[in-house]
Every structure is written in structure tokens, then in C-alpha cells.
XYZ file of N, CA and C in Angstrom:
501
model
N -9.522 -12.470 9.149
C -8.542 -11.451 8.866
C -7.281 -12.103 8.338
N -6.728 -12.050 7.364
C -5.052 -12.041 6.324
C -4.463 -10.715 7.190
N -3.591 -11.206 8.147
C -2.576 -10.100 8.504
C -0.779 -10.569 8.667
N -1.295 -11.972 7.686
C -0.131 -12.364 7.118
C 0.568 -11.329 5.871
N 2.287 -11.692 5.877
C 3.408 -10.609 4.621
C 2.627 -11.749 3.371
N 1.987 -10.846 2.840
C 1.740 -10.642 1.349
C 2.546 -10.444 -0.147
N 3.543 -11.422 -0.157
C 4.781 -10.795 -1.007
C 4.619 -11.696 -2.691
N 5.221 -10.511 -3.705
C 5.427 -11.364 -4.855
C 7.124 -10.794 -4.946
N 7.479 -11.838 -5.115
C 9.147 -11.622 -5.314
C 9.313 -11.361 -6.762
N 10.442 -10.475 -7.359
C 10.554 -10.341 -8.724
C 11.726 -10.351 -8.942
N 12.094 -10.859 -9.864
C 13.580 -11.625 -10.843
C 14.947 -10.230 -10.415
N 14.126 -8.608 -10.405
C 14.426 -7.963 -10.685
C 15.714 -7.741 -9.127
N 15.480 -8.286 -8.413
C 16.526 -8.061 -7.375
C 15.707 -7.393 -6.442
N 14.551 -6.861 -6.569
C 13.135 -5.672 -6.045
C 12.312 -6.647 -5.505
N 11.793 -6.307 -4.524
C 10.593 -7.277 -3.760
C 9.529 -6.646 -3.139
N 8.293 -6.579 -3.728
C 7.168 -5.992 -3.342
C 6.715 -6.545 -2.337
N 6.307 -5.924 -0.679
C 5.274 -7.114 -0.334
C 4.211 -6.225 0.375
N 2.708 -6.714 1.074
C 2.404 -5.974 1.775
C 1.913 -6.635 2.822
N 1.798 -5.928 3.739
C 1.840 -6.576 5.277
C 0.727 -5.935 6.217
N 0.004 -6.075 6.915
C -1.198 -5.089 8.226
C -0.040 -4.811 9.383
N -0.494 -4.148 9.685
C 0.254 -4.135 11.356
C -0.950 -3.373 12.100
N -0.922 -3.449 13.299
C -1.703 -2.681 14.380
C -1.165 -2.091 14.522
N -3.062 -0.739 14.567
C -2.494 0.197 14.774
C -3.581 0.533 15.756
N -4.596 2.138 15.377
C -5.350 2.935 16.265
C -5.644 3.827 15.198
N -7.352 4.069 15.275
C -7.576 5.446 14.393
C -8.368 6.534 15.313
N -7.760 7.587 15.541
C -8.758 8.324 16.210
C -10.012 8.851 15.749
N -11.507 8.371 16.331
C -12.629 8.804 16.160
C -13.455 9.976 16.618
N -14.593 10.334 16.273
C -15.342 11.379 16.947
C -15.662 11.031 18.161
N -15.187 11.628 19.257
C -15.456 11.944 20.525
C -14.410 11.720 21.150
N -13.006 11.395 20.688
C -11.707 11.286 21.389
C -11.347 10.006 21.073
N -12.553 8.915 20.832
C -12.471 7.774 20.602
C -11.257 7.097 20.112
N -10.702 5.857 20.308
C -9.979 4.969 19.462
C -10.385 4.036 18.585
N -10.506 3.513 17.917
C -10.826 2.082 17.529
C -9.525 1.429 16.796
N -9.517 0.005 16.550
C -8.231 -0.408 16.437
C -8.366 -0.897 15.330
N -7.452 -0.603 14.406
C -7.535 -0.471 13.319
C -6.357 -1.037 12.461
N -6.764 -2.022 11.078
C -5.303 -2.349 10.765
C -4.666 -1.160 9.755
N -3.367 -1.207 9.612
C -2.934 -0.290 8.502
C -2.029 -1.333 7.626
N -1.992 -0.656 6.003
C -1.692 -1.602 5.306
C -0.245 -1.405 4.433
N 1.155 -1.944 5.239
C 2.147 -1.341 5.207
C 2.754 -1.775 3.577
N 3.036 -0.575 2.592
C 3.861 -1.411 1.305
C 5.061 -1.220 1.442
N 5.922 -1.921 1.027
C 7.715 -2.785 1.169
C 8.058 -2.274 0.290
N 9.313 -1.862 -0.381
C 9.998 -2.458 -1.290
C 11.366 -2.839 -1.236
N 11.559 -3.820 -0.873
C 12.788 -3.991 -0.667
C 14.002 -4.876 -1.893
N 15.489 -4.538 -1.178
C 15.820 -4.529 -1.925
C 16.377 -5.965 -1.789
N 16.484 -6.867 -2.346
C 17.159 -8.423 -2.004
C 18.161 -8.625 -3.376
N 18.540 -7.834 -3.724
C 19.720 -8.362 -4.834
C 20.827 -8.291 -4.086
N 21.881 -8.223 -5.090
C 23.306 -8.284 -4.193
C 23.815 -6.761 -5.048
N 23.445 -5.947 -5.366
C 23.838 -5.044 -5.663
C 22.815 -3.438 -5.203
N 23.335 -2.852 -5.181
C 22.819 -1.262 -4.637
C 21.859 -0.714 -5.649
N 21.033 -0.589 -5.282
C 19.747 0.531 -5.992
C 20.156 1.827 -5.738
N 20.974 2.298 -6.825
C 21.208 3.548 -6.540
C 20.160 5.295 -7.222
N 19.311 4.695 -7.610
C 17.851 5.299 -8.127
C 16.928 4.852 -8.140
N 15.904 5.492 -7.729
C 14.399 4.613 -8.185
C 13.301 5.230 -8.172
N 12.640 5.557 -8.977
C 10.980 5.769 -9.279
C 9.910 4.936 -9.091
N 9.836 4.907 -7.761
C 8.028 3.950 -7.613
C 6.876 4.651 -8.145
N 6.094 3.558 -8.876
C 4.915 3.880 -9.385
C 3.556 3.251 -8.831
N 2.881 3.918 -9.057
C 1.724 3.158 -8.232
C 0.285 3.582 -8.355
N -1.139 2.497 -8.439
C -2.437 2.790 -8.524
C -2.865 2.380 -7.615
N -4.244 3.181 -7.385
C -4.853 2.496 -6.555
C -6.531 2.671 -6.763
N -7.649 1.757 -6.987
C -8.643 2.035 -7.524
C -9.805 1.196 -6.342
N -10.744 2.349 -5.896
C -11.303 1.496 -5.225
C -12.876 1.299 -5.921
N -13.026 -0.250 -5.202
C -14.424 -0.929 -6.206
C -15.452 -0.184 -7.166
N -14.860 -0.072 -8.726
C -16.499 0.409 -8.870
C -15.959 1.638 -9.595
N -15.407 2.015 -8.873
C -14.773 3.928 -8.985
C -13.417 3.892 -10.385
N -12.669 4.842 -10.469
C -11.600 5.277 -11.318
C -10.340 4.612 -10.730
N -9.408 4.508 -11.661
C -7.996 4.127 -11.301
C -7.076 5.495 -10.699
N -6.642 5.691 -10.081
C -6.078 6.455 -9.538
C -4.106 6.559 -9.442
N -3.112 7.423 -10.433
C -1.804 7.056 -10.485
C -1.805 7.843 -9.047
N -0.976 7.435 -8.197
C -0.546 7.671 -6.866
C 0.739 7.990 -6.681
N 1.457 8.056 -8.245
C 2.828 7.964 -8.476
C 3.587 9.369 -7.615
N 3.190 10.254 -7.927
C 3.713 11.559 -6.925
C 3.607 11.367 -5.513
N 2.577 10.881 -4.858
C 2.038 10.837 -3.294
C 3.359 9.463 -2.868
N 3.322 8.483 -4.062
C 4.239 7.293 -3.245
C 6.051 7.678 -3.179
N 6.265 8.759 -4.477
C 7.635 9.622 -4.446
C 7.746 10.577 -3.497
N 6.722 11.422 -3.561
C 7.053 12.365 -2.221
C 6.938 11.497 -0.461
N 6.640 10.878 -0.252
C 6.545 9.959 0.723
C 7.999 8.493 1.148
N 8.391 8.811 -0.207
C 9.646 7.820 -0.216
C 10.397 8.231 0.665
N 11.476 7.570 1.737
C 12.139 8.026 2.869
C 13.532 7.718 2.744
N 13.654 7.294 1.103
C 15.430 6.943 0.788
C 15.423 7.147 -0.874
N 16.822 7.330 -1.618
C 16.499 7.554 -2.851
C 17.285 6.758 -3.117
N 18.139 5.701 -2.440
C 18.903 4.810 -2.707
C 18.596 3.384 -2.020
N 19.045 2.246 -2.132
C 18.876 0.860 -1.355
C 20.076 0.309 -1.638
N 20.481 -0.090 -0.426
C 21.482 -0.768 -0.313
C 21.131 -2.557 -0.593
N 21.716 -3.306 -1.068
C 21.088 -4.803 -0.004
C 20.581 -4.544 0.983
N 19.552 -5.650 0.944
C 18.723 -5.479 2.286
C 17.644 -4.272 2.730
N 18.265 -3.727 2.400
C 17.333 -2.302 2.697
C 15.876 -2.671 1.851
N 14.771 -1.602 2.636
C 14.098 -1.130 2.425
C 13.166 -0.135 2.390
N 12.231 0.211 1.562
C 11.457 1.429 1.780
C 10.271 1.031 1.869
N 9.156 1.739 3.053
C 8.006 1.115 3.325
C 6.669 2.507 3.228
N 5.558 2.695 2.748
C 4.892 3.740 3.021
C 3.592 2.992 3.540
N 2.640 3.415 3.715
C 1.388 3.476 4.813
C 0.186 3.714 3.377
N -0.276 2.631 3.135
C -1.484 2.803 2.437
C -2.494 2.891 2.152
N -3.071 3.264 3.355
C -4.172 4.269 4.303
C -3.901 5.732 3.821
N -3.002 5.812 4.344
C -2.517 6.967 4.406
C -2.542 7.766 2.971
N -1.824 7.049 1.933
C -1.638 7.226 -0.077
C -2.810 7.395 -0.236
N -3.818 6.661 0.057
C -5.477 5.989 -0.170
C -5.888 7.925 -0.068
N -6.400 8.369 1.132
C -6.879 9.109 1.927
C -6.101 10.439 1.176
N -4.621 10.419 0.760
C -4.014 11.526 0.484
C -4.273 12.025 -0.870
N -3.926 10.410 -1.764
C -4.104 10.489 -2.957
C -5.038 10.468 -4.418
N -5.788 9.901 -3.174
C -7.184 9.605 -4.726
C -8.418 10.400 -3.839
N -8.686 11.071 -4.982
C -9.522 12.378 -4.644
C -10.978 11.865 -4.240
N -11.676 10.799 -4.705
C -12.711 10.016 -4.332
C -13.198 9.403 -3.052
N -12.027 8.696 -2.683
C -11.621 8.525 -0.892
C -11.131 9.256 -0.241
N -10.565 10.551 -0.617
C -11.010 11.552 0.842
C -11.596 12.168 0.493
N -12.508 12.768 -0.253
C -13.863 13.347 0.201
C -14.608 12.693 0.971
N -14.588 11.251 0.462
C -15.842 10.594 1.339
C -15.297 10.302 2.748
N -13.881 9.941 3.015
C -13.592 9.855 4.373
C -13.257 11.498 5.218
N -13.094 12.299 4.330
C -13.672 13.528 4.969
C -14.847 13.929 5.955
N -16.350 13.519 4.707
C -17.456 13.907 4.941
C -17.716 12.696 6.038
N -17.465 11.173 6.126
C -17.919 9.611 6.840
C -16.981 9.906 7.649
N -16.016 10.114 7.731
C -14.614 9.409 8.464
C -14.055 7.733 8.111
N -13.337 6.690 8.579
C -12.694 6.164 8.287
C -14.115 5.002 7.890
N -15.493 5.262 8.626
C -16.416 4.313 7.778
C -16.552 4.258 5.957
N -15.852 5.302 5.695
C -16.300 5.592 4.507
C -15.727 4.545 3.401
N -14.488 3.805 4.228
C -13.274 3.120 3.437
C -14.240 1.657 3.621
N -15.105 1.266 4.655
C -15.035 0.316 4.768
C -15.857 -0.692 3.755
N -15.789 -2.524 3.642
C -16.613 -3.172 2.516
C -15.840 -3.040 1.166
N -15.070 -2.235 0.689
C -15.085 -1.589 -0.302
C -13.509 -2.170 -0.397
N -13.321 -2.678 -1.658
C -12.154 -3.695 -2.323
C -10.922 -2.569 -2.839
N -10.088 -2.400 -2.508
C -9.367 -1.417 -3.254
C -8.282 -2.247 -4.240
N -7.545 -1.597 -5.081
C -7.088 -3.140 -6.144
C -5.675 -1.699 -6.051
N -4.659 -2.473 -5.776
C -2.859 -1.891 -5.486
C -2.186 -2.563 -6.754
N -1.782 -1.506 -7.415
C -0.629 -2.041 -8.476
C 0.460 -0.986 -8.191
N 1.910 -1.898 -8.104
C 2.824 -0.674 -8.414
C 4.341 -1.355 -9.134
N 5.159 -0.713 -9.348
C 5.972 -0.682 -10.068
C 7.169 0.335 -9.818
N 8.676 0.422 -10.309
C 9.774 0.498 -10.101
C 10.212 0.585 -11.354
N 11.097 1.806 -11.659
C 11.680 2.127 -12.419
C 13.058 2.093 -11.627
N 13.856 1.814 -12.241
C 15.359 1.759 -10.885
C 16.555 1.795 -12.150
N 17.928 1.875 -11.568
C 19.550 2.148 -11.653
C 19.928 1.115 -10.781
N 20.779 0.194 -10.749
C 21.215 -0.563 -10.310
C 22.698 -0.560 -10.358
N 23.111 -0.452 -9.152
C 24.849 -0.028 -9.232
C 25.835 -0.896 -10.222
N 24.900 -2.310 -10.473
C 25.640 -3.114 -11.188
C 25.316 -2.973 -12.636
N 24.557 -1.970 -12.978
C 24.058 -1.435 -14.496
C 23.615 -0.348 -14.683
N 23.925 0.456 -15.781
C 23.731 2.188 -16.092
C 22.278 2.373 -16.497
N 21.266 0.826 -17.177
C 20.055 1.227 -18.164
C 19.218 1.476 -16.849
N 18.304 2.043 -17.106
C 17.367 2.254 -16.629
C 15.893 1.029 -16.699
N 16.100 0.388 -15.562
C 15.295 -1.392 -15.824
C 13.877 -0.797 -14.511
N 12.881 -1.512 -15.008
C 11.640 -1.613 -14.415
C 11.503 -3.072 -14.009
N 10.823 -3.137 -12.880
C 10.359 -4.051 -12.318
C 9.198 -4.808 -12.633
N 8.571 -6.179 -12.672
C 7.198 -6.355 -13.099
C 6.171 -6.034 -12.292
N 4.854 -5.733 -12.479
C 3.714 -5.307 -11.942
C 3.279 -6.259 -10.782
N 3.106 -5.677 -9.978
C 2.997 -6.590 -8.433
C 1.645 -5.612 -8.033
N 0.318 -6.692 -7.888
C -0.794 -5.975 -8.131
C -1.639 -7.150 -6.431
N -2.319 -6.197 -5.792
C -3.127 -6.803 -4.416
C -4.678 -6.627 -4.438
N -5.374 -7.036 -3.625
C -6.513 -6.485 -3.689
C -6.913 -6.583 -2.178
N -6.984 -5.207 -1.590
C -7.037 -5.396 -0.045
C -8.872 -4.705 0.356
N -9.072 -5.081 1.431
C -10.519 -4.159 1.684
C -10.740 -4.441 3.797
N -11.012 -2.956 4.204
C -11.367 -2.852 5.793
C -12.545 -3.376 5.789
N -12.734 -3.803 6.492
C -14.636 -4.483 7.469
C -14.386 -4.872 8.655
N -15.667 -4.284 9.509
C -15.720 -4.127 10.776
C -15.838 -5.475 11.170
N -14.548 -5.699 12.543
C -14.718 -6.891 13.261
C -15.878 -7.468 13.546
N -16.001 -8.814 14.101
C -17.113 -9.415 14.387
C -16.797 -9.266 15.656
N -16.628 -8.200 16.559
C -16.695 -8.394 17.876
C -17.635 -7.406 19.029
N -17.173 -7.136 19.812
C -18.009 -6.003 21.064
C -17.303 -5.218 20.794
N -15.761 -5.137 20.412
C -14.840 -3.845 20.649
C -15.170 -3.007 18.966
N -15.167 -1.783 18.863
C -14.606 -1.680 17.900
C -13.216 -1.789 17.057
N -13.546 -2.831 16.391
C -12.577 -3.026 15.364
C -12.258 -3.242 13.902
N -11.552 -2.701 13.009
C -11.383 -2.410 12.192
C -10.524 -4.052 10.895
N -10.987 -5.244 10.264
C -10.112 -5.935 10.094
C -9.339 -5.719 8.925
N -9.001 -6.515 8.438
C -8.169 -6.310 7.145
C -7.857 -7.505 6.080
N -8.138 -7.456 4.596
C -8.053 -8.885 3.693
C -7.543 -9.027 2.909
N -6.123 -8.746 2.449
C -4.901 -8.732 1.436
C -5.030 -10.006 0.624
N -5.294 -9.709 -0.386
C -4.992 -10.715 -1.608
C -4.264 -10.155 -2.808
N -3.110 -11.428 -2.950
C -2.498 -11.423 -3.923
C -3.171 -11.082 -5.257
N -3.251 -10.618 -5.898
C -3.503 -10.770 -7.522
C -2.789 -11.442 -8.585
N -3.382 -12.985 -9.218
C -2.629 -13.731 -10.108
C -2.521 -12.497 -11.586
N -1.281 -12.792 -12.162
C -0.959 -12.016 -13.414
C -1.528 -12.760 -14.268
């Protein structure tokens, strides 16, 4: 399991990264199993204020269609500004399951087996305002390739395998 921060830093003052954390998914029969979730960042590390921003974002799992996620990762955004330091983080389980029509049917009809084996490939991107400039500047493409498979253990568990993608 990679449940190491997954980060590509960009020139842009913007810093993509992605990270697992523990969590819990509830199963059929009340069940738990423990499960990672796959948290995306964006934070802000310049020395000036993000005072707009449009995240963009795909997500395509093995085999299947590319999927823009761009509405699901805006309506989900929890700030429309960044200060230094700040950041904004969403749940990409969650985008996965909400947003691409392919993976929730099937985790509809399977439940969360349905995700598993299966490589999903994360690209996203930033359109932003920067308090220290009026143009409207984009960020470069910061692209992962993550995929769930069941622990090697007695418990049920859920692991997790974040890879960078070279440009």
C-alpha cells in the first residue's frame, strides 16, 4: 500500500497533491470494512491570495471513457478564495461514484467491489486570479494513477496505490 502525500508542485504558486487517509465503508449487513479514501489538495503555497479559481478535472477508469468531473469538483469546492497556505481538499471516492456515470452504476448494482483492481488515471487543473495579477493564469496538468485491492489479510480491507504520472 502507497499511503504516502503524493504531490507535484507547480511554478504556479498552486500545489496539487494526493494523499489516502483511513477511513470505513459501510457494507451489506451493517458491516464495516476499512477502507482507504483518496483525499485531493489544492493548495495554495505562493505568497499571494487566490482570489478565484476554477478546478478542472478527469477521471477515467481502466479501459472505459474519460470522464470531465469539472462541475462535481466546483460544486464540492468548500472556498472560492485561498489565502497563503490555505487549502481546498475533496474526497475522490466520493467525485468517482458521483461523477462518472460508469462507476456508479456498477457500484450501485456491486457496491464498493465494483471499484476494485481497476486503475483509475486523475488529471486536474486550475484556472485561477491571483491577487497579485488581473489575467486569468492556469496551472499545469498534475495527472495520478490510483487503484483499490483487497488487503492481503483476515480483516476486511480495502488498500490503496497512488502513482504519480511522469508528463
Amino acid at each position: 500500500m502507497n499511503s504516502e502525500i503524493t504531490t507535484q508542485s507547480q511554478e504556479s504558486g498552486l500545489e496539487f497533491s494526493l494523499h489516502a487517509v483511513p477511513s470505513k465503508l459501510q457494507v451489506t449487513g451493517g458491516r464495516e470494512i476499512l477502507f482507504k479514501r483518496v483525499i485531493l489538495s489544492m493548495r495554495n503555497t505562493g505568497n499571494a491570495a487566490v482570489v478565484r479559481f476554477v478546478p478542472h478535472a478527469t477521471l477515467a477508469q481502466e479501459g472505459g471513457s474519460v470522464q470531465d468531473i469539472t462541475d462535481a469538483l466546483t460544486r464540492a469546492a468548500t472556498a472560492e478564495s485561498l489565502q497563503p497556505g490555505e487549502a481546498v481538499e475533496w474526497d475522490v471516492y466520493d467525485l468517482l461514484v458521483s461523477a462518472h456515470p460508469g462507476v456508479a452504476s456498477k457500484v450501485h448494482l456491486w457496491g464498493y467491489k465494483a471499484i476494485l483492481n481497476w486503475w483509475i488515471d486523475v488529471a486536474v487543473w486550475t484556472e485561477y486570479v491571483s491577487s497579485a495579477d488581473t489575467a486569468l493564469l492556469q496551472t499545469p496538468i498534475s495527472r495520478w494513477k490510483l487503484r483499490w485491492s483487497p488487503a492481503h489479510s483476515t480483516v476486511e480491507e480495502v488498500d490503496l496505490s497512488v502513482e504519480a504520472v511522469k508528463k
